[in-house]
XYZ file of C-alpha atoms in Angstrom:
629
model
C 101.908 102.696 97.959
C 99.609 99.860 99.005
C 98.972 98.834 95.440
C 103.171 98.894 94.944
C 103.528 96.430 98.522
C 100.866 94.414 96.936
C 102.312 93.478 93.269
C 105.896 92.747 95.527
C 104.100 90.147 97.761
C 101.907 88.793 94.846
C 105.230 88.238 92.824
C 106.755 84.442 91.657
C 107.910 82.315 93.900
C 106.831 79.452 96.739
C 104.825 80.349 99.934
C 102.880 83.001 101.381
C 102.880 85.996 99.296
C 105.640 84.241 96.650
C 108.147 84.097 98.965
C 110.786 81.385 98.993
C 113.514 78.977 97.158
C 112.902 77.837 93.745
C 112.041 78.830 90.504
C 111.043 83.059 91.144
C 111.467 82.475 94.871
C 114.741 82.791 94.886
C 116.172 85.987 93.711
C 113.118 88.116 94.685
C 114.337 91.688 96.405
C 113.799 91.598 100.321
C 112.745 94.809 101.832
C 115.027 95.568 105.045
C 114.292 97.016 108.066
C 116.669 100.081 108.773
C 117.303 99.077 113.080
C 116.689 94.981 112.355
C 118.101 94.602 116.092
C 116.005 97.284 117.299
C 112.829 96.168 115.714
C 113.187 92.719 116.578
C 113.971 93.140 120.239
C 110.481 95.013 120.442
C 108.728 92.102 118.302
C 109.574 89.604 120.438
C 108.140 92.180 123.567
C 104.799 91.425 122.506
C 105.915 87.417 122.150
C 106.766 87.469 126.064
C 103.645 87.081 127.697
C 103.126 83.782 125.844
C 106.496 82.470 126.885
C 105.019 79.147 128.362
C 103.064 78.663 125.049
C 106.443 79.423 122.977
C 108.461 76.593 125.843
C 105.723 74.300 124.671
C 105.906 75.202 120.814
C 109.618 74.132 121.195
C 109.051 70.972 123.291
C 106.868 69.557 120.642
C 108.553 70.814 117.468
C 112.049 68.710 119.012
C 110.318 65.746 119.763
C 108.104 65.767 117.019
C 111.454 65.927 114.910
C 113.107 63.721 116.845
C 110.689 60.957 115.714
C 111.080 61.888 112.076
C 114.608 61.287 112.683
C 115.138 58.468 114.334
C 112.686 56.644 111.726
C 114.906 56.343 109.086
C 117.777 54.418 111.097
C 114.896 51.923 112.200
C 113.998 51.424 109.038
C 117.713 50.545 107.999
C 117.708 47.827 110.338
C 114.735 46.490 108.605
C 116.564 46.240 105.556
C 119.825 44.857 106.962
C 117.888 42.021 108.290
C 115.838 41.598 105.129
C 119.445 41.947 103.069
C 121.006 39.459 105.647
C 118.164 36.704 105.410
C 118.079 36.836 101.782
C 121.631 36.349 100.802
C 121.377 33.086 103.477
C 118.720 31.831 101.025
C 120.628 32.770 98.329
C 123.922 31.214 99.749
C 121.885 28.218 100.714
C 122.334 27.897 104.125
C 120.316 25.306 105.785
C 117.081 26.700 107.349
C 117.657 30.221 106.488
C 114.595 32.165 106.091
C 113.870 35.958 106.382
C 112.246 36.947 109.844
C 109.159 38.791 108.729
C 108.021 39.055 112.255
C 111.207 41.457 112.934
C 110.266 43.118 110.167
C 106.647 43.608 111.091
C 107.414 44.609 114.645
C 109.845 47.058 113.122
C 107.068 48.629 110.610
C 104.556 48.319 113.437
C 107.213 50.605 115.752
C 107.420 53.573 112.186
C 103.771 53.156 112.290
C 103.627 54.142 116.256
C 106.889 56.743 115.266
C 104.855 58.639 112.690
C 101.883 58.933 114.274
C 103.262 60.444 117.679
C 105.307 62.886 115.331
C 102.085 63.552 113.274
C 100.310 64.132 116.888
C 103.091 66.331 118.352
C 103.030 68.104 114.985
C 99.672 69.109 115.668
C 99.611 70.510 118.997
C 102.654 72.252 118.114
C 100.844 73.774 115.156
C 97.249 74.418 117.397
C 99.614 76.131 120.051
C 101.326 78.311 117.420
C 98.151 79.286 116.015
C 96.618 80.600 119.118
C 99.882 82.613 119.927
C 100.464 83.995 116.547
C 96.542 84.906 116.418
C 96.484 86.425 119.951
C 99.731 88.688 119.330
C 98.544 90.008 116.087
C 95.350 90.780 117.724
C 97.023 93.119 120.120
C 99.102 94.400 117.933
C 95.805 95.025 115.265
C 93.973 96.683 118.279
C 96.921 98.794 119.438
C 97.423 100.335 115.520
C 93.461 100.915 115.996
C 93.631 102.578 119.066
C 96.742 104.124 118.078
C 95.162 105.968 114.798
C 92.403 106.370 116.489
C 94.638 108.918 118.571
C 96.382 110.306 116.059
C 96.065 113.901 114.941
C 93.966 114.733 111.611
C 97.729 116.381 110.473
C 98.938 112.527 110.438
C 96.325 111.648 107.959
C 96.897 114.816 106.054
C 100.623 114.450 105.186
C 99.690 110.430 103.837
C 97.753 108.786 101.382
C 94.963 106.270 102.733
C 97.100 103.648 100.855
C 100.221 103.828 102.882
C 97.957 103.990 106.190
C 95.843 101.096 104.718
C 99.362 98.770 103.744
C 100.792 99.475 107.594
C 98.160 98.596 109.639
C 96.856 95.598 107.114
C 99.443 94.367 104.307
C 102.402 94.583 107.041
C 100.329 93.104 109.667
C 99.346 90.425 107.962
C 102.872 89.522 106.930
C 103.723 89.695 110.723
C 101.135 87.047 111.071
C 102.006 85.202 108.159
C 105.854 84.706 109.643
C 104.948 84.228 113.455
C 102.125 81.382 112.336
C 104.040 79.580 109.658
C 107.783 80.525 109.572
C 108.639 80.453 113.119
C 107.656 77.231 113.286
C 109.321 76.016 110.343
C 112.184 77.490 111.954
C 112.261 75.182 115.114
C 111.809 72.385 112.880
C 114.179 72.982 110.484
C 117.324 73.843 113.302
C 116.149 70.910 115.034
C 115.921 69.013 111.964
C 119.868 70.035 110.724
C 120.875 69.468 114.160
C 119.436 65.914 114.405
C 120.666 64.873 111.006
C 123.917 65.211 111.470
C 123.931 63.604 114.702
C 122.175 60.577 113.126
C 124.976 60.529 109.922
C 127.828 60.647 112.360
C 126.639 57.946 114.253
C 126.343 55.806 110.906
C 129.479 56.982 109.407
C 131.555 60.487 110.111
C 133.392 59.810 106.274
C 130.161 59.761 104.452
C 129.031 63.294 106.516
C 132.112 64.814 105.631
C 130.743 64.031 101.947
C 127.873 65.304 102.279
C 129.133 68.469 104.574
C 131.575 69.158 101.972
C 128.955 68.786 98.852
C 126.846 71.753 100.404
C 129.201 74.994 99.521
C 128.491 73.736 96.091
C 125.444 74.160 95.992
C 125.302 77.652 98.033
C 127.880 79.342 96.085
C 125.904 78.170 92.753
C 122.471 79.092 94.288
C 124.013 82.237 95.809
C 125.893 83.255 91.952
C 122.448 82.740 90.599
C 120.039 84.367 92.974
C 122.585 87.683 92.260
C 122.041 87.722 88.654
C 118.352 87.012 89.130
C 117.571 89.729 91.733
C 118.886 92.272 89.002
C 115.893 90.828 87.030
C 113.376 90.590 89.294
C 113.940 94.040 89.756
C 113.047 95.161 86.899
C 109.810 93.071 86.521
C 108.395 94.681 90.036
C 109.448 97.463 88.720
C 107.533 97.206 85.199
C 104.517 95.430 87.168
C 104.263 98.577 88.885
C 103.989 101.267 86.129
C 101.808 98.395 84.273
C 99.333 98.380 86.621
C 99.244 102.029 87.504
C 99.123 102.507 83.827
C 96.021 100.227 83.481
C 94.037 102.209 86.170
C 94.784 105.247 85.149
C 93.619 104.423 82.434
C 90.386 102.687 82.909
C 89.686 105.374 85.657
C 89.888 107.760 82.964
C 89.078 106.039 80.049
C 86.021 108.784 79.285
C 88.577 111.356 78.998
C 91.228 109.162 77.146
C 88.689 108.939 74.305
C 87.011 112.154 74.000
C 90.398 113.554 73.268
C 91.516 110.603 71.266
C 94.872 109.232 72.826
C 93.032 105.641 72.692
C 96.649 104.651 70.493
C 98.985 106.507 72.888
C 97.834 104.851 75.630
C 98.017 101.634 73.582
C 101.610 102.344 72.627
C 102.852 103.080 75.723
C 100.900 99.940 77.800
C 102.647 98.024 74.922
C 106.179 99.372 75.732
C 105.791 98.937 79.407
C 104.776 95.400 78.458
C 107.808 94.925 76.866
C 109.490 95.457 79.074
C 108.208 93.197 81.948
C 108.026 90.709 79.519
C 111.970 90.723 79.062
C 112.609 91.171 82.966
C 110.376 88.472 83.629
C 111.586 85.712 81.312
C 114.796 86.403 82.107
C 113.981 86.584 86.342
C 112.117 83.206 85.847
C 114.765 81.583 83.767
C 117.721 82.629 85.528
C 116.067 81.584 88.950
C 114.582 78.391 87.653
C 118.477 77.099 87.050
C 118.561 76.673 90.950
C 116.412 74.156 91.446
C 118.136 72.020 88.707
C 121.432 72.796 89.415
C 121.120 71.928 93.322
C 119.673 68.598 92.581
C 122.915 68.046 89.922
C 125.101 69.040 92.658
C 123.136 66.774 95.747
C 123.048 63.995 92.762
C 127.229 63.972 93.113
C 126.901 63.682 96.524
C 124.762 60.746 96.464
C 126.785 59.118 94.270
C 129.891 59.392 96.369
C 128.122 58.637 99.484
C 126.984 55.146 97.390
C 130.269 54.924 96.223
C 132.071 55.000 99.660
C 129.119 53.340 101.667
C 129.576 50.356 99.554
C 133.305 50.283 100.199
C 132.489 50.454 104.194
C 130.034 47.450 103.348
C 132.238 45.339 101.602
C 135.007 46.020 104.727
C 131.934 45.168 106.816
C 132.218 48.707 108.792
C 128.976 49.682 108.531
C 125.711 47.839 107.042
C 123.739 47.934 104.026
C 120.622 49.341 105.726
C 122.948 52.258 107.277
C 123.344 53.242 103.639
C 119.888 53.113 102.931
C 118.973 55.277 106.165
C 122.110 57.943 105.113
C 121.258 58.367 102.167
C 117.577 59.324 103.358
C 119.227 61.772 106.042
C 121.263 63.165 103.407
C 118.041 64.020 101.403
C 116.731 65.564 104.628
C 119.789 67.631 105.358
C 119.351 69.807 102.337
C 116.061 70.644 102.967
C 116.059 72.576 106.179
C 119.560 74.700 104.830
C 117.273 75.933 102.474
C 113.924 76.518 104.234
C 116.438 78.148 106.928
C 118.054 80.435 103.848
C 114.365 81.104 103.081
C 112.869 81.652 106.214
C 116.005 84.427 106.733
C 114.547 86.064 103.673
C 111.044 86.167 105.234
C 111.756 87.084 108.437
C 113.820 90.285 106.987
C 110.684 90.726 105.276
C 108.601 90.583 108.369
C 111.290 93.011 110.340
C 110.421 95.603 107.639
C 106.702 95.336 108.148
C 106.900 95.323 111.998
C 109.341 98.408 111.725
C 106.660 100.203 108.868
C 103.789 99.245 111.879
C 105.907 100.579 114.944
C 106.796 103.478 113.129
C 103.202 104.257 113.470
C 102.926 103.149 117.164
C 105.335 106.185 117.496
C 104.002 108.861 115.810
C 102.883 111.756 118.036
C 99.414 111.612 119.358
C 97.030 114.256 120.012
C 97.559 117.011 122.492
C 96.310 115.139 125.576
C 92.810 115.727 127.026
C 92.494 118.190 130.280
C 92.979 116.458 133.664
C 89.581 118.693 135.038
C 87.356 118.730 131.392
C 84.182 120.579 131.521
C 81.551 119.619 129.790
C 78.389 121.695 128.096
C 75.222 119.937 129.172
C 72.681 122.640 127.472
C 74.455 123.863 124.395
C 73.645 127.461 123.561
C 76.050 127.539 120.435
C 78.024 130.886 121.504
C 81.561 130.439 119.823
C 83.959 133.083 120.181
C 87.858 133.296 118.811
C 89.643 135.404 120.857
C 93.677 135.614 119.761
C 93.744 132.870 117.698
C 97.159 132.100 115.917
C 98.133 129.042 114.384
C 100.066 127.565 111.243
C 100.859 123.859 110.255
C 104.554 124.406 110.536
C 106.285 126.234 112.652
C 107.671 129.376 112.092
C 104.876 129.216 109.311
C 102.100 131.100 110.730
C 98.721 130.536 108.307
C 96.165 132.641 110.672
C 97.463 135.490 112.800
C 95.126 137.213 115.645
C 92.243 136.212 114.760
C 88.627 137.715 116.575
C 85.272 136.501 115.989
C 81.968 136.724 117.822
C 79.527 134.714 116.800
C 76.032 135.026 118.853
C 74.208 131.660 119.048
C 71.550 131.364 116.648
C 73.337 133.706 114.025
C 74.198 132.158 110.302
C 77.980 132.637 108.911
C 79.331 132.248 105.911
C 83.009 131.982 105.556
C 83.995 132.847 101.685
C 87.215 133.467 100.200
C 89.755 132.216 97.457
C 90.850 128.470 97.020
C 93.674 128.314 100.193
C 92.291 131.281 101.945
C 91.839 129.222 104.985
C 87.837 128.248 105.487
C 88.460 124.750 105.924
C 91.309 125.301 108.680
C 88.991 127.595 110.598
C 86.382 124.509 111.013
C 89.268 122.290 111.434
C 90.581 124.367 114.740
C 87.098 124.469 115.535
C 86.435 120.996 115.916
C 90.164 120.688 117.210
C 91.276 118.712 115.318
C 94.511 120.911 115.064
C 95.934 122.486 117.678
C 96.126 126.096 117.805
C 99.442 127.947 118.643
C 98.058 130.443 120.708
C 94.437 132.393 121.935
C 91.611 130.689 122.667
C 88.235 129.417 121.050
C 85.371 128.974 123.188
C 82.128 127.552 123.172
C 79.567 129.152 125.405
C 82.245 130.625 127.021
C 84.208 127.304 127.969
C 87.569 126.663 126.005
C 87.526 123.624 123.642
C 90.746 122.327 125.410
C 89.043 122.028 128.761
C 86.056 120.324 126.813
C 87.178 116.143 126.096
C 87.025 116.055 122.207
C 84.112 113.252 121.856
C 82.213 115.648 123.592
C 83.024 118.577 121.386
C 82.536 116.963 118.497
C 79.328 115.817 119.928
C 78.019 119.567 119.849
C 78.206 119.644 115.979
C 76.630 118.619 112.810
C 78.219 118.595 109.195
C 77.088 118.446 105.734
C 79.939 118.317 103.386
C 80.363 118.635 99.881
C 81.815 115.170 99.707
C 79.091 113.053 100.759
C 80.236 109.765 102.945
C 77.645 107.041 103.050
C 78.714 103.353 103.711
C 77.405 99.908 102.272
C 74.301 99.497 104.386
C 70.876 100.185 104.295
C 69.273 103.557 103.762
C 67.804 103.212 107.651
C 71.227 102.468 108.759
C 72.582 105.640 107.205
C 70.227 107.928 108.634
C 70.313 106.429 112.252
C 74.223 107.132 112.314
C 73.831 110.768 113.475
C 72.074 109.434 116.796
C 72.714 105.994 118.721
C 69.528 104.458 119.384
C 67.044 106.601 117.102
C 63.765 105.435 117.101
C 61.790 104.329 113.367
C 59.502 107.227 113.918
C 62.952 109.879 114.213
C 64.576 108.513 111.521
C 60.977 108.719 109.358
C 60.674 112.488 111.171
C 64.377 113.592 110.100
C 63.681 112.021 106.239
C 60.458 113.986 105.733
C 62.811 117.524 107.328
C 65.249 116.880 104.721
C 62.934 116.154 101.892
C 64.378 112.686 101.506
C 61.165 111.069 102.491
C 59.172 111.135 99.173
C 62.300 109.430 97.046
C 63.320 106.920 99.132
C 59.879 105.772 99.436
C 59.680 105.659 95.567
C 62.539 103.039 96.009
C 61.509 99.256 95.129
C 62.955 98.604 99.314
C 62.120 101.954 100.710
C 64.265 102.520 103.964
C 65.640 98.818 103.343
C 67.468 99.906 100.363
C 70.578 98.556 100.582
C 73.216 101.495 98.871
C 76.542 100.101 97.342
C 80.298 100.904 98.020
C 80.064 104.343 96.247
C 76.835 104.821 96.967
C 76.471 105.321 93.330
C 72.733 103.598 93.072
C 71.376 106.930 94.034
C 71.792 110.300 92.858
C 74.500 112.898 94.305
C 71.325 115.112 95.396
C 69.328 111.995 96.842
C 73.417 111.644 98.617
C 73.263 115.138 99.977
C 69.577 114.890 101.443
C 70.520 111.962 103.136
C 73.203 113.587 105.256
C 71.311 116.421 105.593
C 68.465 113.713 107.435
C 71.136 112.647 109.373
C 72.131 115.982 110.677
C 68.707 116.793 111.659
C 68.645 112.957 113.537
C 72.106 114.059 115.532
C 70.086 117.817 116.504
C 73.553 119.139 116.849
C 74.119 122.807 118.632
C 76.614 124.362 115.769
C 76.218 123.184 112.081
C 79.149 122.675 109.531
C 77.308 122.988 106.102
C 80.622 122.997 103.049
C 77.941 124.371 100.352
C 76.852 121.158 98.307
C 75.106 122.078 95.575
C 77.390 122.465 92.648
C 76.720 118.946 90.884
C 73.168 118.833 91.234
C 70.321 120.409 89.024
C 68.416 123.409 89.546
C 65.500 121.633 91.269
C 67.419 119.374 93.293
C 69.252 122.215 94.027
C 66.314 123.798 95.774
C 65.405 120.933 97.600
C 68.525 120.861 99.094
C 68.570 124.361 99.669
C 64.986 124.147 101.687
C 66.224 121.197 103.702
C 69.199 122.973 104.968
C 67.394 125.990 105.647
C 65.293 124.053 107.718
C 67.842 122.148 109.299
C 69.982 125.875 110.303
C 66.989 127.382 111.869
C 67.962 127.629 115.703
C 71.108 127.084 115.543
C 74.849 128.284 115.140
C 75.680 127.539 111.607
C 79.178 128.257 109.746
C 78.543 127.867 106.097
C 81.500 127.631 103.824
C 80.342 129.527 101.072
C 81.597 129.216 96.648
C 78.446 130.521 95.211
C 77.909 133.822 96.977
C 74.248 134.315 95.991
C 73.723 131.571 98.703
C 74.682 133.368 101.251
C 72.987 137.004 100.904
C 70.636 136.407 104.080
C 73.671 135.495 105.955
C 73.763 137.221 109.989
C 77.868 137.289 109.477
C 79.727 136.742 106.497
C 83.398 136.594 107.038
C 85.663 137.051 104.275
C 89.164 135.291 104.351
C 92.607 135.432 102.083
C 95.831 133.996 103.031
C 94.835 132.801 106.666
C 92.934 136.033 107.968
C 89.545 137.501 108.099
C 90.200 140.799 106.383
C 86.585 142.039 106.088
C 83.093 140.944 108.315
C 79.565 142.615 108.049
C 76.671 141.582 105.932
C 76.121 141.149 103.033
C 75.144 144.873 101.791
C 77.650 146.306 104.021
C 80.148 144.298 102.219
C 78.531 145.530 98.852
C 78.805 148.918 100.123
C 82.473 148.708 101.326
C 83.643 147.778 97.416
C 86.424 145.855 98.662
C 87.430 142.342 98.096
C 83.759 140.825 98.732
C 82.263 143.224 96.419
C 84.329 142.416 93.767
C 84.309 138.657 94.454
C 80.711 138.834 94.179
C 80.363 141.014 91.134
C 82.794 138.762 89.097
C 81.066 135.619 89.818
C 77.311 137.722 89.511
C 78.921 139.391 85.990
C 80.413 135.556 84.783
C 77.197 134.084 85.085
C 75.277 136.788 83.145
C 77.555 136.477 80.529
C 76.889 132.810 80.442
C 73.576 133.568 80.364
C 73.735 135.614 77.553
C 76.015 133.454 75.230
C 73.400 130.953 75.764
């Protein structure tokens, strides 16, 4: 999804994110927001405190305009008077001269015009910037705060793309508009507004040209942007299954040639090619007609205003430096129409994004915390499930009546099929779902009277996938406990058996590991999570059995670290090799939501049910591997 918002607001066209008139700006599809009232109402909410700042904005965009504006009339009567001396010279009159120093007090007074617009420009900019940067600010830290709330089922349902284009592509847009286009807005309104004031005062027959020129050129623009918007269609379209092509591709390439469709993938990146190669000529040439074809159309006009402001100067109705000065404000007119027709594109554009944003600011949070929370200051690591019923849709129950005891101290394994329902049993455990009914408790407190940092607090977890981020090896370890001392971290290395590699490391602890974490082995990974579960010395561990990519000696180590790291405390293991878990206190075996058989593992053995003969196919699999080999 992100990747898909991206190639639309990287596509041709002028402005941020190739948005905008001319060649590719023109016929580019807008996205639109569904409630564009709605949405824009509660937009300008979060404008309101700033009102003074927006009052100010305003102020300076009008007279910043209004200096632009009045410039060109000004100048006009410095070519009147230039046009007027001159033709005395040229007539011969007696003493006639042109009067430079009217001239020069005239070019002195643009001069002082300019630079107070220029000034008035700025603030208005410098104001803009602080409100625009302020607002999205809020609105960045209330999506933050907001997902922050959110329930793990929210994250579930979505891929990290579409979260990741809401709360940054579409914000950024939202800045993009309220810093650049809002602006441009004022100006451009003012601007219009202005112009024709100024042309009317020079000559209402010469407007009425120009006024009439201008469906011209929007019924040609708007004829053209329809048959390019077909087109640019198609080429977001192709740019889209191009570049998911491509990645797919190179993500895969390994597999692409070890079962050699190297020249199917060829073919088909050729066809999709192809094809965005014909959508995109065609967008581009169809859409690069406007441009042309408005300046064609303005070029009539400003040959009939010539045409007709000559015939007013010749009847001595209006003079030659009012031509000079309309014609200019003629040129100006056209260009805020079209930054208006433009800035209507982008601020549909923006609606969509603020509505994609808000529609997060609405989702439904977590279950509240308890008005009286407990909390567990000396962790024992008792957890009982008494009742327990929940499913992830209603009317859709995944566990029904579920009972556990589980004496602090005591190791269990969970085990069961792909679906069975492990994983949801640690997720209702840490709450982050809700059950439907019962109660789990925690040294015989329930988890909803507990606040959920604190809860959380009280465990550890090792998981299969390992999560390190871009910092330093240090860093990593010293996440499971703010404020951990050199020696700890050093202490909770040397537990996990991480010490001896990373000292063997060129920067030791200072190692700095990349995005992926791929500059050190998946075992050297694992024992580094496992050093930072000792660091947090949680109550209850979480260990999602991690040793499936590694070899058979790093594979021990692991084995020895997390063996030392479950001694003492509560420890759920979710189990897929089953000869891990034979010295196991519980082992609770799970299919379709329930526990349908508990005990150890010999009593298990000795029941011959569904353990036994999980356990004997993998045991019987691997002997016959064994044996083939």
């Amino acid at each position: 999804m992100s990747k898909e918002t991206n190639n639309q607001r990287q596509g041709p066209g002028f402005g941020p994110g190739g948005r905008g008139f001319g060649p590719g700006g023109m016929g580019m599809p807008v996205q639109k927001a569904k409630d564009f009232k709605g949405t824009l109402k509660r937009l300008i909410g979060y404008l309101k405190p700033h009102t003074f700042q927006l009052l100010a904005v305003l102020v300076t965009a009008i007279i910043s305009t209004i200096f632009a504006i009045v410039s060109p009339k000004i100048m006009g009567k410095a070519t009147t008077k230039l046009f007027e001396g001159l033709m005395k010279k040229l007539s011969g009159v007696p003493g006639a001269k042109i009067n430079f120093d009217y001239i020069g007090q005239i070019i002195l007074l643009l001069i002082g015009l300019y630079i107070l617009s220029a000034i008035f420009s700025y603030i208005q900019q410098y104001i803009m910037a602080g409100v625009a940067q302020k607002t999205v600010y809020n609105l960045r830290k209330e999506v933050l705060d907001k997902l922050n709330r959110l329930p793990l089922k929210y994250f579930d349902s979505r891929t990290h793309g579409e979260i990741l284009s809401r709360a940054v592509n579409d914000v950024d847009n939202i800045s993009t508009t309220l810093q650049q286009s809002l602006t441009q807005l004022i100006t451009s309104v003012v601007t219009i507004i202005g112009v024709i004031v100024m042309m009317l005062t020079i000559s209402p027959l010469m407007t009425l040209i120009v006024v009439v020129t201008l469906p011209l050129s929007f019924v040609a623009t708007a004829s053209i942007a329809k048959k390019s918007q077909t087109f640019f269609k198609g080429q977001q379209k192709s740019l889209g299954q191009l570049n998911g092509h491509v990645e797919e591709m190179y993500t895969g390439h390994k597999v692409v040639k070890v079962f050699g469709h190297e020249k199917k993938s060829i073919e088909k990146f050729e066809e999709i090619n192809e094809q965005l190669y014909q959508s995109g000529w065609k967008a581009q040439f169809v859409s690069g007609m406007i441009m042309p074809l408005m300046s064609f159309i303005n070029n009539i006009g400003y040959v009939l205003v010539s045409v007709a402001g000559g015939i007013l100067v010749t009847k001595r109705a209006i003079e030659i430096g009012d031509i000079q000065a309309f014609i200019q404000y003629a040129r100006q007119f056209a260009q805020p129409i079209t930054q208006t027709a433009m800035i209507a594109n982008v601020i549909q554009s923006t609606i969509a994004s603020a509505e994609r944003v808000f529609e997060i600011l609405d989702e439904a949070e977590e279950v509240p915390e308890a008005i009286a929370v407990k909390e567990i200051l000396e962790p024992k690591g008792e957890v009982k499930f008494d009742h327990v019923s929940f499913g992830y849709k209603e009317n859709e129950p995944l566990i029904g009546d579920m009972n556990i005891d589980v004496k602090p101290g005591q190791r269990v394994a969970i085990v069961g099929p792909t679906g069975a329902g492990k994983t949801t049993l640690i997720n209702l455990l840490m709450r982050f779902y809700e059950i439907n009914s019962g109660k789990i408790l925690i040294d015989g407190i329930d988890t909803r009277d507990l606040k959920r940092e604190h809860l959380r607090s009280l465990f550890g977890m090792v998981l299969q996938d390992t999560w390190l981020f871009n910092s330093t090896i240090r860093d990593n370890i010293a996440y499971g406990r703010e404020g951990a001392t050199e020696e700890e971290i050093v202490a909770a290395a040397k537990a996990s058996n991480a010490d001896h590699f990373i000292r063997t490391l060129p920067e030791g602890y200072d190692t700095i590991l990349n995005e992926e974490a791929s500059n050190i082995s998946q075992g050297q990974k694992q024992l580094l999570t496992i050093a930072r579960a000792i660091l947090a010395n949680p109550a209850i561990l979480i260990l999602d059995e991690a040793t499936s990519s590694v070899d058979t000696r790093t594979e021990i180590q692991i084995q020895r670290a997390m063996n030392r790291l479950m001694q003492g405390r509560t420890s759920f293991i979710i189990a897929h090799r089953l000869s891990t878990i034979r010295d196991a206190d519980l082992i609770l075996v799970m299919n379709n939501g329930s526990v349908i058989e508990k005990g150890t593992h010999v009593e298990l053995l000795e029941k011959g049910g569904f353990y036994a003969d999980l356990y004997n196919s993998q045991f019987t699999s691997r002997n016959s591997k064994k044996n083939v080999g």
